[in-house]
mmCIF file of C-alpha atoms in Angstrom:
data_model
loop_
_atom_site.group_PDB
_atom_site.id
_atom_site.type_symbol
_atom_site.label_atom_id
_atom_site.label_comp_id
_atom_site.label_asym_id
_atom_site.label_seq_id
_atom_site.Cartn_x
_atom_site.Cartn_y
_atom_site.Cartn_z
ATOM 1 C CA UNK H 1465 75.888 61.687 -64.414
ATOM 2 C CA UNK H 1466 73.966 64.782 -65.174
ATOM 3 C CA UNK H 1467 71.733 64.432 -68.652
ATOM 4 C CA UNK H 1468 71.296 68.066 -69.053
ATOM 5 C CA UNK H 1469 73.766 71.001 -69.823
ATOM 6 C CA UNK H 1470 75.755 72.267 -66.688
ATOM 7 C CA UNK H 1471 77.701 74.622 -65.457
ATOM 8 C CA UNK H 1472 80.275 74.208 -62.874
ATOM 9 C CA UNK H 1473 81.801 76.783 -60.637
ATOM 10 C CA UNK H 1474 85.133 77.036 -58.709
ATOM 11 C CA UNK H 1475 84.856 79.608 -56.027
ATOM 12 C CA UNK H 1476 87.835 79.645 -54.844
ATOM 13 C CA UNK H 1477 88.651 80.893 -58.309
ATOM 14 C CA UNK H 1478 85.734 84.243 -58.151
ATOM 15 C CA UNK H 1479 87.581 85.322 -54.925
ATOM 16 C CA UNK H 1480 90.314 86.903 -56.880
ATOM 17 C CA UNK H 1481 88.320 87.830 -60.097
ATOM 18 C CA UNK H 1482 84.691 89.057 -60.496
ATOM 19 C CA UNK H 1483 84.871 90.245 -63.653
ATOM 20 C CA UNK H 1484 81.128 90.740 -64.277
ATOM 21 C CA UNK H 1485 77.733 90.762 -62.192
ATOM 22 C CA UNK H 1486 77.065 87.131 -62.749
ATOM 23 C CA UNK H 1487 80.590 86.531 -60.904
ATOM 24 C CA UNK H 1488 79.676 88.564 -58.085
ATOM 25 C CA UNK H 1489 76.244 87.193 -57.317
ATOM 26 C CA UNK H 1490 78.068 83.582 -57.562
ATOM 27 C CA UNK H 1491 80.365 84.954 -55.165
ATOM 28 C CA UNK H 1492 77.748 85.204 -53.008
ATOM 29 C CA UNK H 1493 78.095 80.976 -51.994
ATOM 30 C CA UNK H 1494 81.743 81.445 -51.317
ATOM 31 C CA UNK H 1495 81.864 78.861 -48.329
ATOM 32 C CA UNK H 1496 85.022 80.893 -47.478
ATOM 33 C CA UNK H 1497 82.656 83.128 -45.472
ATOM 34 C CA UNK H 1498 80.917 80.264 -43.443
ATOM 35 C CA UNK H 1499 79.837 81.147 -39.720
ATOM 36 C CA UNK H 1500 79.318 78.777 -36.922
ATOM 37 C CA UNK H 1501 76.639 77.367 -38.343
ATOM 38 C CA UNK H 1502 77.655 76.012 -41.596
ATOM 39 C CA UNK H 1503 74.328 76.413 -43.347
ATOM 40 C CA UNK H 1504 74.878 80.145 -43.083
ATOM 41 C CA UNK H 1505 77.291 82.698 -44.664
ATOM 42 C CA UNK H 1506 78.038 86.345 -43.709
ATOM 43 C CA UNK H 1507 77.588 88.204 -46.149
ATOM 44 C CA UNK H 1508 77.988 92.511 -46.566
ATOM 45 C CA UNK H 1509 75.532 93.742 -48.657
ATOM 46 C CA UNK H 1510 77.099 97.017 -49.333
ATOM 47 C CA UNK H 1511 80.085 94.652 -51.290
ATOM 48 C CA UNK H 1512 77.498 93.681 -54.193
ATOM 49 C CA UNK H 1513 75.794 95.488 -56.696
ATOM 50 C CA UNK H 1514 72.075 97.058 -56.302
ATOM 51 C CA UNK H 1515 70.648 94.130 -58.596
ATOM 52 C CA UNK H 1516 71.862 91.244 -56.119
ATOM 53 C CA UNK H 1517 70.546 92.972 -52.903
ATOM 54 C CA UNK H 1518 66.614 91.667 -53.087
ATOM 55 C CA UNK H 1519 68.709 87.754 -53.435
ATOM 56 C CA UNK H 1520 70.756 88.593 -50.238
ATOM 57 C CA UNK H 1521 67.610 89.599 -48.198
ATOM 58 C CA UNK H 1522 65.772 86.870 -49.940
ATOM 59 C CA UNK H 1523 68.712 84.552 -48.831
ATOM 60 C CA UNK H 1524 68.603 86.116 -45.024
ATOM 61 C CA UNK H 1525 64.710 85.879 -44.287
ATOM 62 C CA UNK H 1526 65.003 82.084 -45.281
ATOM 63 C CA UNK H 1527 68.018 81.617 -42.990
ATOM 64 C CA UNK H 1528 66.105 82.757 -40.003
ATOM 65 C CA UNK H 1529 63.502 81.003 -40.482
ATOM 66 C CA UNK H 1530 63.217 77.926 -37.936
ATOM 67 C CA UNK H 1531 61.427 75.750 -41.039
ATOM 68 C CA UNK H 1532 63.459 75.942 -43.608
ATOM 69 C CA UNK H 1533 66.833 75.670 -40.672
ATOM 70 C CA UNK H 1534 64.929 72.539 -39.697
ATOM 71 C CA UNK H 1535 64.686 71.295 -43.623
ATOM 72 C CA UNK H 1536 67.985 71.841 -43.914
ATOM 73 C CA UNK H 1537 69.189 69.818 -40.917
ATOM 74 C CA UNK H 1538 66.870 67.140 -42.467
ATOM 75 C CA UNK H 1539 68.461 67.166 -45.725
ATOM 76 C CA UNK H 1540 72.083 66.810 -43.859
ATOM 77 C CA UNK H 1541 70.338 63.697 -41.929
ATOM 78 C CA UNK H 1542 69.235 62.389 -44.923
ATOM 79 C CA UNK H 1543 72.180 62.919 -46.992
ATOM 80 C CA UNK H 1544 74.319 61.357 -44.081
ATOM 81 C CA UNK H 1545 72.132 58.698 -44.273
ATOM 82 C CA UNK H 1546 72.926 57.903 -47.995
ATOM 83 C CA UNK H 1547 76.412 58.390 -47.429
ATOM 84 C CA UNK H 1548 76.829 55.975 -44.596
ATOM 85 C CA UNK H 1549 74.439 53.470 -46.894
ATOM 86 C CA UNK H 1550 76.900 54.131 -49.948
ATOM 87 C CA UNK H 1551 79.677 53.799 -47.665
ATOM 88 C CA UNK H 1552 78.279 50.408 -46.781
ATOM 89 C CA UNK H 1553 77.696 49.369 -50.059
ATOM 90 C CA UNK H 1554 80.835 49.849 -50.913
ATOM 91 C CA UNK H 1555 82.571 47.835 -48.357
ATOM 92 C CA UNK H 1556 79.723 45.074 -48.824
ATOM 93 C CA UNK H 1557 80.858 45.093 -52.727
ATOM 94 C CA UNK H 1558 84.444 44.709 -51.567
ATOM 95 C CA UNK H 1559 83.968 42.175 -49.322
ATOM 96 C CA UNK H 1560 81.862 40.416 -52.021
ATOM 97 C CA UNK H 1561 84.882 40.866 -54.736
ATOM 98 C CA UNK H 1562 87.427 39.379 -51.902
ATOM 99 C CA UNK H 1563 85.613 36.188 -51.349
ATOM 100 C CA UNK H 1564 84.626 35.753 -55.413
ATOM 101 C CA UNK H 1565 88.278 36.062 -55.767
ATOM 102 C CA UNK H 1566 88.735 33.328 -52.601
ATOM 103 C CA UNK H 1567 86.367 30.962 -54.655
ATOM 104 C CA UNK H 1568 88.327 31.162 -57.717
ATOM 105 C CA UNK H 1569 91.105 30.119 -55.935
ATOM 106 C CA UNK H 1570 89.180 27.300 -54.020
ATOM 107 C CA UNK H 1571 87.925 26.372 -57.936
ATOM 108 C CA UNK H 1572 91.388 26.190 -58.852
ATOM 109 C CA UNK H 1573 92.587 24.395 -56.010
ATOM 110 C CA UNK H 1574 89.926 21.689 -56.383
ATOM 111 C CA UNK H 1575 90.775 21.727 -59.921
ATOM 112 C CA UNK H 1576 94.371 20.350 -59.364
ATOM 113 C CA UNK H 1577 92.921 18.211 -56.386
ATOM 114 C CA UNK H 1578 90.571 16.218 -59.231
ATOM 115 C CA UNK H 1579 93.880 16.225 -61.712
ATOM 116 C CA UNK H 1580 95.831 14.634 -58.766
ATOM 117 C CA UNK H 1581 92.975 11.969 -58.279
ATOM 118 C CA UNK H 1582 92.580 11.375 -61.887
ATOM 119 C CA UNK H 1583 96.773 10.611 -62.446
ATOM 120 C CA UNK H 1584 96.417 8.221 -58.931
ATOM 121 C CA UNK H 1585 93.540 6.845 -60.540
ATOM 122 C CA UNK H 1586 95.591 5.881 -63.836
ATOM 123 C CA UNK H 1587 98.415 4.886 -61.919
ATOM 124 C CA UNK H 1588 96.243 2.330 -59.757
ATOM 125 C CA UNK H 1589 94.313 0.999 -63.090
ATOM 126 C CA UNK H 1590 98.323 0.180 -64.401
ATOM 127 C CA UNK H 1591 99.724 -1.171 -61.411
ATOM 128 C CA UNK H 1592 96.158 -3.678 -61.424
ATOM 129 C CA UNK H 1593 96.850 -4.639 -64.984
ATOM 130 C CA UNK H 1594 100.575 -5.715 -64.097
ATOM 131 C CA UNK H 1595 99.579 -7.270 -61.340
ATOM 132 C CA UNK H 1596 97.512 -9.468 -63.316
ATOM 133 C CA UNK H 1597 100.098 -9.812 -65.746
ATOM 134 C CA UNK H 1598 102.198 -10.760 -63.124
ATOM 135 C CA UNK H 1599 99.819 -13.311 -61.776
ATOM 136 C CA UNK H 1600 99.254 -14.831 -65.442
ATOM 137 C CA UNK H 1601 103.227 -15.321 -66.075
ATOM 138 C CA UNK H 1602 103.179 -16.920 -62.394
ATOM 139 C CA UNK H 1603 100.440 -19.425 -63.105
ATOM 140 C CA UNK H 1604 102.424 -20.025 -66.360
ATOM 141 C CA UNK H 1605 105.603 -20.829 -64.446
ATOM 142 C CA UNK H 1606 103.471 -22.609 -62.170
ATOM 143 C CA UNK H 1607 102.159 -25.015 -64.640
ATOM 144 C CA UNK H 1608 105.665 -25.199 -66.560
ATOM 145 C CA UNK H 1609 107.216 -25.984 -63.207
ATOM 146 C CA UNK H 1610 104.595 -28.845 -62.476
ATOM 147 C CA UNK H 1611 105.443 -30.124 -66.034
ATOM 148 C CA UNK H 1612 108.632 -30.288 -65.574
ATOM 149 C CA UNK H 1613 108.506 -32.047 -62.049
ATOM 150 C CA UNK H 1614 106.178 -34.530 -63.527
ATOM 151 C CA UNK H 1615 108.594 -35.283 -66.560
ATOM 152 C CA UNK H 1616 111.238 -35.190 -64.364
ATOM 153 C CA UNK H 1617 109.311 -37.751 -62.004
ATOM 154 C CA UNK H 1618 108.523 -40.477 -65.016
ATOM 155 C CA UNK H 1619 111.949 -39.836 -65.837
ATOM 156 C CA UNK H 1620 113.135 -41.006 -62.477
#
């Protein structure tokens, strides 16, 4: 996500070769020498060359000093903060995905349900027109029948 050029450096991978300065200055974040206190590294001066020595006691007055230890613990608040915050996000964004997906089948479901309404629908519409068919042919026989009774009855 970075927009500028970066470099990107494996530690682990300086322990075994320094080849130049640069290396050995880098080396000097190896979280491999971490103390108690995680914000702070030991770190033997004597091990690194005369040019990195005015970093390392640059890098020692700051990490006695009670401001900057308190900025620091500030940043770690903070950047818990953001992680618990993206953490929730996360599961909010999940939980969102689960019930989109539970509507779609709910969509689906009432999908079919208007389908099967539709077909009883139809089938009720028939069964009406034969019904009416069937009362129609009835009334016919009906009248034919009283026809046939009267003719019969002159006939008598």
């Amino acid at each position: 996500g970075l927009h500028h050029r970066s470099w990107i450096v494996q530690f682990d991978q300086l322990k075994q070769n320094r080849r130049n300065d640069a290396e050995k200055l880098l080396s000097l974040f190896d979280q491999g020498n971490r103390t108690s206190n995680r914000h702070i590294l030991k770190v033997d001066e004597n091990e690194y060359p005369e040019m990195c020595r005015p970093i390392i006691r640059r890098l020692l007055m700051a990490s006695g000093d009670a401001d900057i230890q308190a900025e620091m613990e500030m940043e770690d608040d903070f950047m818990k903060e953001l992680q618990d915050k993206e953490r929730s996000i996360i599961e909010k964004d999940r939980a969102l995905e689960k019930k989109d997906k539970i509507i779609e089948e709910d969509k689906k479901v009432i999908k079919e349900k208007d389908k099967a309404l539709e077909e009883k629908d139809k089938l009720i519409k028939e069964e009406k027109k034969v019904n009416e068919e069937n009362k129609k042919a009835l009334e016919e026989q009906n009248k034919l029948i009283k026809k046939l009774q009267e003719q019969l009855a002159k006939s008598q």
